[in-house]
CSV table of C-alpha atoms in Angstrom, one decimal:
chain,number,residue,atom,x,y,z
A,29,UNK,CA,221.8,77.6,-4.3
A,30,UNK,CA,218.7,80.1,-4.0
A,31,UNK,CA,217.0,78.5,-7.4
A,32,UNK,CA,217.0,75.1,-6.6
A,33,UNK,CA,214.0,75.1,-3.6
A,34,UNK,CA,211.9,78.4,-4.8
A,35,UNK,CA,209.5,76.5,-6.8
A,36,UNK,CA,208.7,73.7,-4.5
A,37,UNK,CA,207.9,76.2,-1.8
A,38,UNK,CA,207.3,79.5,-3.3
A,39,UNK,CA,204.8,78.9,-5.9
A,40,UNK,CA,202.5,76.7,-3.3
A,41,UNK,CA,202.5,79.8,-1.2
A,42,UNK,CA,200.7,81.8,-3.6
A,43,UNK,CA,197.3,82.7,-2.1
A,44,UNK,CA,197.6,82.0,1.5
A,45,UNK,CA,195.9,84.6,3.9
A,46,UNK,CA,197.7,87.0,6.1
A,47,UNK,CA,197.0,86.1,9.5
A,48,UNK,CA,196.7,88.4,12.6
A,49,UNK,CA,198.9,87.8,15.3
A,50,UNK,CA,196.9,85.7,18.4
A,51,UNK,CA,197.7,86.0,22.0
A,52,UNK,CA,197.1,82.3,22.3
A,53,UNK,CA,196.4,79.1,19.7
A,54,UNK,CA,193.3,80.9,18.4
A,55,UNK,CA,191.5,79.7,15.1
A,56,UNK,CA,192.1,82.0,12.1
A,57,UNK,CA,189.3,81.4,9.6
A,58,UNK,CA,190.0,81.7,5.8
A,59,UNK,CA,187.8,80.5,2.8
A,60,UNK,CA,189.7,77.4,2.0
A,61,UNK,CA,191.6,76.8,5.0
A,62,UNK,CA,192.2,77.5,8.8
A,63,UNK,CA,195.9,78.4,10.6
A,64,UNK,CA,196.1,78.5,14.2
A,65,UNK,CA,199.0,80.6,15.7
A,66,UNK,CA,200.4,81.2,18.9
A,67,UNK,CA,203.2,83.7,20.4
A,68,UNK,CA,206.0,82.2,21.9
A,69,UNK,CA,206.4,84.6,24.9
A,70,UNK,CA,203.4,85.9,26.6
A,71,UNK,CA,202.8,89.6,26.0
A,72,UNK,CA,203.8,91.5,28.8
A,73,UNK,CA,201.9,93.7,30.9
A,74,UNK,CA,204.5,95.0,33.2
A,75,UNK,CA,206.7,98.3,32.6
A,76,UNK,CA,209.8,98.0,30.6
A,77,UNK,CA,209.5,94.5,30.5
A,78,UNK,CA,210.1,93.0,27.2
A,79,UNK,CA,208.2,89.7,25.1
A,80,UNK,CA,209.7,88.0,22.1
A,81,UNK,CA,207.9,88.4,18.6
A,82,UNK,CA,208.0,85.2,17.5
A,83,UNK,CA,204.8,83.6,16.2
A,84,UNK,CA,204.5,79.7,15.7
A,85,UNK,CA,202.1,78.0,13.4
A,86,UNK,CA,200.6,75.5,15.6
A,87,UNK,CA,198.2,73.9,13.3
A,88,UNK,CA,196.7,73.6,9.6
A,89,UNK,CA,195.2,71.4,7.0
A,90,UNK,CA,197.2,69.2,4.5
A,91,UNK,CA,195.8,71.6,1.9
A,92,UNK,CA,198.2,74.3,3.1
A,93,UNK,CA,201.0,75.4,0.9
A,94,UNK,CA,204.4,74.2,2.2
A,95,UNK,CA,205.2,77.5,3.4
A,96,UNK,CA,202.4,77.4,5.9
A,97,UNK,CA,202.2,73.7,7.2
A,98,UNK,CA,203.6,72.3,10.5
A,99,UNK,CA,200.8,71.0,12.9
A,100,UNK,CA,203.0,67.8,13.2
A,101,UNK,CA,207.0,66.9,13.5
A,102,UNK,CA,208.1,66.8,9.8
A,103,UNK,CA,211.0,64.6,8.2
A,104,UNK,CA,211.8,67.8,6.2
A,105,UNK,CA,210.9,71.3,6.9
A,106,UNK,CA,207.9,73.5,5.8
A,107,UNK,CA,208.2,77.0,5.3
A,108,UNK,CA,210.5,79.1,3.5
A,109,UNK,CA,214.3,78.3,3.8
A,110,UNK,CA,217.5,79.7,2.1
A,111,UNK,CA,216.5,79.2,-1.4
A,112,UNK,CA,213.2,81.0,-1.1
A,113,UNK,CA,214.8,83.9,0.9
A,114,UNK,CA,217.4,84.3,-1.0
A,115,UNK,CA,215.7,84.5,-4.3
A,116,UNK,CA,212.9,87.0,-2.9
A,117,UNK,CA,215.4,89.2,-1.4
A,118,UNK,CA,218.4,88.8,-4.2
A,119,UNK,CA,220.8,88.0,-1.4
A,120,UNK,CA,224.5,87.5,-2.5
A,121,UNK,CA,225.6,84.1,-2.5
A,122,UNK,CA,229.3,84.9,-0.9
A,123,UNK,CA,230.3,87.4,1.4
A,124,UNK,CA,230.0,87.8,5.3
A,125,UNK,CA,232.9,85.5,6.2
A,126,UNK,CA,234.4,88.5,8.3
A,127,UNK,CA,231.5,89.4,9.8
A,128,UNK,CA,229.9,88.8,13.4
A,129,UNK,CA,226.0,89.0,13.5
A,130,UNK,CA,224.9,89.0,17.2
A,131,UNK,CA,221.3,87.6,18.5
A,132,UNK,CA,220.3,89.3,21.7
A,133,UNK,CA,217.2,87.2,23.4
A,134,UNK,CA,216.3,86.6,26.9
A,135,UNK,CA,217.0,83.4,28.7
A,136,UNK,CA,218.5,80.4,27.6
A,137,UNK,CA,218.1,77.8,24.6
A,138,UNK,CA,220.4,75.0,25.7
A,139,UNK,CA,219.6,72.8,22.2
A,140,UNK,CA,220.5,76.2,20.4
A,141,UNK,CA,223.9,74.9,19.1
A,142,UNK,CA,222.7,71.4,18.3
A,143,UNK,CA,219.3,72.9,16.6
A,144,UNK,CA,221.1,75.1,14.6
A,145,UNK,CA,223.2,72.3,13.1
A,146,UNK,CA,220.2,70.5,12.1
A,147,UNK,CA,218.9,73.4,10.1
A,148,UNK,CA,222.3,74.1,8.4
A,149,UNK,CA,223.4,70.6,7.6
A,150,UNK,CA,219.5,70.4,6.3
A,151,UNK,CA,220.1,73.1,3.6
A,152,UNK,CA,223.7,71.9,2.8
A,153,UNK,CA,225.1,75.2,5.0
A,154,UNK,CA,228.5,74.9,6.1
A,155,UNK,CA,228.9,74.2,10.0
A,156,UNK,CA,228.7,76.8,12.4
A,157,UNK,CA,229.9,75.5,15.7
A,158,UNK,CA,231.8,76.2,19.0
A,159,UNK,CA,234.3,74.2,17.6
A,160,UNK,CA,234.9,75.9,14.3
A,161,UNK,CA,234.6,79.0,16.0
A,162,UNK,CA,231.5,80.2,14.2
A,163,UNK,CA,229.4,80.0,16.6
A,164,UNK,CA,229.6,81.5,20.1
A,165,UNK,CA,227.3,81.5,23.1
A,166,UNK,CA,227.9,83.8,26.3
A,167,UNK,CA,225.4,85.3,28.9
A,168,UNK,CA,224.5,88.8,29.5
A,169,UNK,CA,228.3,90.1,30.7
A,170,UNK,CA,229.7,88.0,28.0
A,171,UNK,CA,230.7,84.9,30.2
A,172,UNK,CA,230.1,81.4,30.6
A,173,UNK,CA,227.3,81.8,33.3
A,174,UNK,CA,224.2,81.6,31.2
A,175,UNK,CA,220.4,82.2,32.4
A,176,UNK,CA,217.8,80.0,33.4
A,177,UNK,CA,216.4,78.5,30.2
A,178,UNK,CA,212.8,79.1,29.0
A,179,UNK,CA,211.0,77.3,26.2
A,180,UNK,CA,209.5,80.1,24.5
A,181,UNK,CA,212.5,82.5,24.5
A,182,UNK,CA,214.1,79.2,22.7
A,183,UNK,CA,212.2,79.3,20.0
A,184,UNK,CA,212.7,82.8,19.4
A,185,UNK,CA,216.7,82.0,19.7
A,186,UNK,CA,216.3,79.3,17.3
A,187,UNK,CA,214.4,81.1,14.8
A,188,UNK,CA,216.7,84.0,14.9
A,189,UNK,CA,220.0,81.7,14.6
A,190,UNK,CA,218.4,79.9,11.4
A,191,UNK,CA,217.5,83.3,9.9
A,192,UNK,CA,221.2,84.5,10.0
A,193,UNK,CA,222.2,81.2,8.8
A,194,UNK,CA,219.4,81.2,6.0
A,195,UNK,CA,220.9,84.8,4.8
A,196,UNK,CA,224.2,85.0,5.7
A,197,UNK,CA,225.9,81.4,5.7
A,198,UNK,CA,229.2,82.5,6.2
A,199,UNK,CA,228.6,85.0,9.0
A,200,UNK,CA,229.7,84.0,12.6
A,201,UNK,CA,227.0,84.3,15.0
A,202,UNK,CA,227.4,85.6,18.7
A,203,UNK,CA,224.6,84.6,20.8
A,204,UNK,CA,223.9,86.8,24.1
A,205,UNK,CA,221.7,85.3,26.5
A,206,UNK,CA,220.1,88.0,29.0
A,207,UNK,CA,219.4,87.1,32.4
A,208,UNK,CA,215.8,88.3,32.1
A,209,UNK,CA,213.5,90.1,29.9
A,210,UNK,CA,213.8,93.4,31.3
A,211,UNK,CA,214.9,96.5,28.9
A,212,UNK,CA,217.6,97.0,31.4
A,213,UNK,CA,219.2,93.2,30.9
A,214,UNK,CA,218.5,93.0,27.5
A,215,UNK,CA,220.0,96.5,26.9
A,216,UNK,CA,223.1,95.4,28.8
A,217,UNK,CA,223.3,92.5,26.7
A,218,UNK,CA,223.2,94.6,23.6
A,219,UNK,CA,226.2,96.6,25.0
A,220,UNK,CA,228.1,93.2,25.6
A,221,UNK,CA,227.7,92.3,22.0
A,222,UNK,CA,229.1,95.3,20.7
A,223,UNK,CA,232.0,94.9,23.4
A,224,UNK,CA,232.6,91.5,21.8
A,225,UNK,CA,233.0,93.4,18.4
A,226,UNK,CA,229.9,92.3,16.7
A,227,UNK,CA,229.1,95.3,14.2
A,228,UNK,CA,225.2,93.7,13.7
A,229,UNK,CA,223.2,93.3,16.5
A,230,UNK,CA,219.5,91.7,16.2
A,231,UNK,CA,217.1,92.2,18.6
A,232,UNK,CA,213.5,90.4,18.2
A,233,UNK,CA,211.5,91.8,20.9
A,234,UNK,CA,209.8,94.4,22.4
A,235,UNK,CA,207.4,96.3,24.7
A,236,UNK,CA,205.2,99.3,25.3
A,237,UNK,CA,206.8,102.6,25.1
A,238,UNK,CA,207.6,104.6,28.4
A,239,UNK,CA,209.2,107.8,29.5
A,240,UNK,CA,213.0,106.0,30.7
A,241,UNK,CA,212.9,105.0,26.7
A,242,UNK,CA,215.1,108.0,26.0
A,243,UNK,CA,217.5,107.4,28.8
A,244,UNK,CA,217.6,103.7,27.4
A,245,UNK,CA,218.8,105.0,23.8
A,246,UNK,CA,221.8,106.8,25.5
A,247,UNK,CA,222.7,103.5,27.6
A,248,UNK,CA,222.2,100.6,25.1
A,249,UNK,CA,221.5,101.7,21.6
A,250,UNK,CA,223.7,104.8,20.7
A,251,UNK,CA,226.3,102.6,19.1
A,252,UNK,CA,227.7,104.5,16.1
A,253,UNK,CA,229.1,102.3,13.3
A,254,UNK,CA,226.9,98.8,14.6
A,255,UNK,CA,224.0,98.1,12.7
A,256,UNK,CA,221.3,97.2,15.3
A,257,UNK,CA,217.8,95.8,14.1
A,258,UNK,CA,214.9,95.7,16.0
A,259,UNK,CA,211.3,94.2,15.6
A,260,UNK,CA,208.6,96.3,14.9
A,261,UNK,CA,205.7,94.4,16.7
A,262,UNK,CA,203.1,91.8,16.1
A,263,UNK,CA,200.2,93.4,17.3
A,264,UNK,CA,199.2,95.8,14.3
A,265,UNK,CA,199.7,99.6,14.2
A,266,UNK,CA,201.4,101.1,17.5
A,267,UNK,CA,204.9,101.7,18.4
A,268,UNK,CA,206.6,99.4,20.5
A,269,UNK,CA,210.5,99.8,22.4
A,270,UNK,CA,213.1,99.6,21.2
A,271,UNK,CA,211.6,99.8,17.8
A,272,UNK,CA,210.8,103.2,18.7
A,273,UNK,CA,214.6,104.3,19.3
A,274,UNK,CA,216.2,106.9,17.0
A,275,UNK,CA,219.4,104.8,16.7
A,276,UNK,CA,218.0,101.4,15.5
A,277,UNK,CA,216.9,99.9,12.2
A,278,UNK,CA,212.9,99.2,12.7
A,279,UNK,CA,212.1,96.3,10.8
A,280,UNK,CA,208.3,95.9,10.0
A,281,UNK,CA,206.8,92.9,8.3
A,282,UNK,CA,205.2,91.6,5.1
A,283,UNK,CA,203.5,88.8,3.2
A,284,UNK,CA,205.5,86.9,0.9
A,285,UNK,CA,204.4,85.3,-2.0
A,286,UNK,CA,205.8,84.0,-5.4
A,287,UNK,CA,204.2,85.6,-8.6
A,288,UNK,CA,204.7,85.9,-12.2
A,289,UNK,CA,206.6,89.1,-12.0
A,290,UNK,CA,210.1,90.0,-13.1
A,291,UNK,CA,211.2,89.9,-9.4
A,292,UNK,CA,209.2,86.4,-9.1
A,293,UNK,CA,207.6,87.7,-5.8
A,294,UNK,CA,205.3,90.1,-4.3
A,295,UNK,CA,204.9,92.0,-1.0
A,296,UNK,CA,202.0,93.4,0.7
A,297,UNK,CA,201.6,94.7,4.3
A,298,UNK,CA,201.3,91.9,7.1
A,299,UNK,CA,198.3,93.1,9.4
A,300,UNK,CA,200.6,92.4,12.4
A,301,UNK,CA,203.3,94.7,11.8
A,302,UNK,CA,204.0,97.3,14.3
A,303,UNK,CA,203.9,101.1,12.8
A,304,UNK,CA,203.4,104.5,13.5
A,305,UNK,CA,204.3,107.6,15.4
A,306,UNK,CA,206.6,107.2,18.5
A,307,UNK,CA,205.4,109.1,21.7
A,308,UNK,CA,209.1,109.8,23.0
A,309,UNK,CA,211.3,109.0,20.2
A,310,UNK,CA,213.0,112.3,18.9
A,311,UNK,CA,212.8,112.0,14.9
A,312,UNK,CA,216.3,111.0,13.1
A,313,UNK,CA,217.5,113.5,10.8
A,314,UNK,CA,217.3,110.6,7.7
A,315,UNK,CA,213.8,110.6,8.0
A,316,UNK,CA,211.5,112.9,6.2
A,317,UNK,CA,208.0,111.8,6.5
A,318,UNK,CA,205.4,114.6,7.2
A,319,UNK,CA,202.8,113.3,9.5
A,320,UNK,CA,204.8,112.5,12.6
A,321,UNK,CA,207.1,114.8,14.4
A,322,UNK,CA,208.8,112.4,16.1
A,323,UNK,CA,210.5,109.1,15.4
A,324,UNK,CA,208.4,107.0,12.8
A,325,UNK,CA,208.4,103.0,12.5
A,326,UNK,CA,209.3,101.2,10.5
A,327,UNK,CA,212.5,101.6,8.4
A,328,UNK,CA,212.4,98.7,6.3
A,329,UNK,CA,210.8,95.3,6.3
A,330,UNK,CA,210.9,91.5,5.2
A,331,UNK,CA,208.5,88.5,5.7
A,332,UNK,CA,206.9,88.2,9.0
A,333,UNK,CA,203.4,86.8,8.0
A,334,UNK,CA,203.1,83.3,9.6
A,335,UNK,CA,201.0,82.0,6.7
A,336,UNK,CA,204.3,82.8,4.7
A,337,UNK,CA,206.1,81.8,7.3
A,338,UNK,CA,209.4,80.4,7.5
A,339,UNK,CA,211.5,77.2,8.4
A,340,UNK,CA,212.5,76.6,11.9
A,341,UNK,CA,214.2,73.8,13.9
A,342,UNK,CA,213.7,73.6,17.6
A,343,UNK,CA,213.5,70.9,20.3
A,344,UNK,CA,214.1,72.6,23.5
A,345,UNK,CA,210.5,71.9,25.8
A,346,UNK,CA,208.8,70.3,22.8
A,347,UNK,CA,209.3,67.3,20.0
A,348,UNK,CA,208.2,69.0,17.4
A,349,UNK,CA,211.7,69.9,15.8
A,350,UNK,CA,210.6,71.2,12.2
A,351,UNK,CA,208.0,74.0,12.7
A,352,UNK,CA,206.9,77.5,11.0
A,353,UNK,CA,207.3,80.9,12.6
A,354,UNK,CA,206.3,84.3,11.5
A,355,UNK,CA,206.5,87.7,13.5
A,356,UNK,CA,209.0,90.4,13.1
A,357,UNK,CA,211.1,88.4,15.2
A,358,UNK,CA,211.9,86.7,11.5
A,359,UNK,CA,212.4,90.2,9.8
A,360,UNK,CA,214.5,91.7,12.1
A,361,UNK,CA,217.5,89.1,11.9
A,362,UNK,CA,217.0,88.8,8.2
A,363,UNK,CA,217.7,92.6,8.0
A,364,UNK,CA,220.7,92.1,10.3
A,365,UNK,CA,222.4,89.6,7.6
A,366,UNK,CA,222.0,91.8,4.9
A,367,UNK,CA,223.6,94.5,6.6
A,368,UNK,CA,226.3,92.0,7.4
A,369,UNK,CA,226.8,91.2,4.0
A,370,UNK,CA,226.7,94.7,3.0
A,371,UNK,CA,230.2,95.4,4.7
A,372,UNK,CA,231.5,96.9,8.0
A,373,UNK,CA,229.6,100.4,8.9
A,374,UNK,CA,232.2,103.2,8.8
A,375,UNK,CA,233.2,104.7,12.2
A,376,UNK,CA,230.8,107.2,13.4
A,377,UNK,CA,227.9,106.2,11.1
A,378,UNK,CA,224.6,105.6,11.9
A,379,UNK,CA,223.4,102.3,9.7
A,380,UNK,CA,219.7,103.0,10.4
A,381,UNK,CA,220.3,105.7,8.0
A,382,UNK,CA,221.8,103.9,5.2
A,383,UNK,CA,218.1,102.7,3.4
A,384,UNK,CA,217.3,106.0,3.8
A,385,UNK,CA,220.0,106.9,1.1
A,386,UNK,CA,219.2,104.1,-1.3
A,387,UNK,CA,215.3,103.8,-1.3
A,388,UNK,CA,215.6,102.4,-5.0
A,389,UNK,CA,217.5,99.4,-3.7
A,390,UNK,CA,214.5,98.4,-1.9
A,391,UNK,CA,211.2,96.8,-3.2
A,392,UNK,CA,208.2,99.3,-2.4
A,393,UNK,CA,205.4,97.7,-0.9
A,394,UNK,CA,201.9,99.6,-2.2
A,395,UNK,CA,199.3,97.6,-0.7
A,396,UNK,CA,198.0,96.5,2.6
A,397,UNK,CA,197.0,97.7,6.1
A,398,UNK,CA,198.0,96.6,9.6
A,399,UNK,CA,195.0,99.0,11.5
A,400,UNK,CA,193.0,102.1,11.1
A,401,UNK,CA,194.6,105.4,10.9
A,402,UNK,CA,192.0,107.2,8.7
A,403,UNK,CA,194.0,106.4,5.8
A,404,UNK,CA,197.4,107.5,6.6
A,405,UNK,CA,200.5,105.9,5.4
A,406,UNK,CA,201.3,105.4,9.2
A,407,UNK,CA,199.3,101.9,8.9
A,408,UNK,CA,198.8,101.6,5.0
A,409,UNK,CA,201.1,100.4,2.3
A,410,UNK,CA,201.5,103.5,-0.2
A,411,UNK,CA,204.0,104.4,-2.7
A,412,UNK,CA,207.4,105.5,-1.2
A,413,UNK,CA,207.6,105.5,2.7
A,414,UNK,CA,204.7,104.2,4.8
A,415,UNK,CA,205.0,102.8,8.6
A,416,UNK,CA,204.3,99.2,8.3
A,417,UNK,CA,207.1,98.6,6.0
A,418,UNK,CA,208.9,101.5,5.8
A,419,UNK,CA,211.0,102.2,2.4
A,420,UNK,CA,210.3,98.5,1.6
A,421,UNK,CA,212.2,95.0,1.6
A,422,UNK,CA,215.4,94.0,0.3
A,423,UNK,CA,216.4,94.2,-3.3
A,424,UNK,CA,219.9,93.0,-2.4
A,425,UNK,CA,222.4,94.6,-0.4
A,426,UNK,CA,223.1,98.3,-1.4
A,427,UNK,CA,220.5,99.8,0.7
A,428,UNK,CA,222.2,98.7,3.5
A,429,UNK,CA,225.6,100.2,2.6
A,430,UNK,CA,227.4,103.5,4.3
């Protein structure tokens, strides 16, 4: 399946300009074109309140590559889809049928299942519905009572569901919708996902670090034998929570373009990816970098640059349908799905440690920066480990096995 669409969108993506995230739809200048992006969720200024990390391309020009054109509704999607992601990350074309990937977000997307069906039909993926047992949507406590709908978080939900579908079409999907974007509600939703049997839990949200984080760690994220992925953030150099948790796989972001290499693709640091040294999180035993005494973000990475963004189908609160998204909201569910394809983590294991045992099974990202840190690896692409991209991007699933 993967090679069929690569030439159509991947080649055209070469030369796109990496964009920095904006709080609103502010234009981004580039030599040949202009792209405008907007956050799906407003940045939170309240303590322990989280914001989703989806970045939507809201306008561009007709000269843009297919992976960045989304100013208007389209009969067919722009942006990278299953073929491009499968080719770029050497994703196995089988597996995952016994796995459930949980998506944890705030508020309700009333159109989640219907929009997911359109995405999967467009790409020839098997149906994933409530009726066939592949898809399940529950509220924070695991029941049928759902929170109030929210158009911004609905975009995040659609992005997350589509990325799981793109990478692991055979995986079952559990959507857990938290009552609010408070860390306590989202954390309880993580616990619900695990209690319902999910061994892979994706979280595409974050907020400022606080002294409560170590307590949140023990209450919500210390789940041995469960792979929990978290977006590193979209504001550049700096650490957010829960990416700063010692128990999660913090997922950074790259710009992904097709090239003439043996792999056929290249990654550079996306300037919006979060990274750095946590002020509160203790350093896990598997991290060995030397310039941070605490927990360093990130661990691994995947595409997050809106200028080399992914196709998403979403209709709640808008009439666009097909859109292009970026942000580390895209990379977190991609990595969660690769964990699912890699097989069930052993009881008692911490899957965040797995990539550190298999660094050669990742594509090292050696160029680009997400901020100013005196040239340190904490904000600059480097050989081996670096903050914005961690150990690198996926090259198959070996890095995500125990």
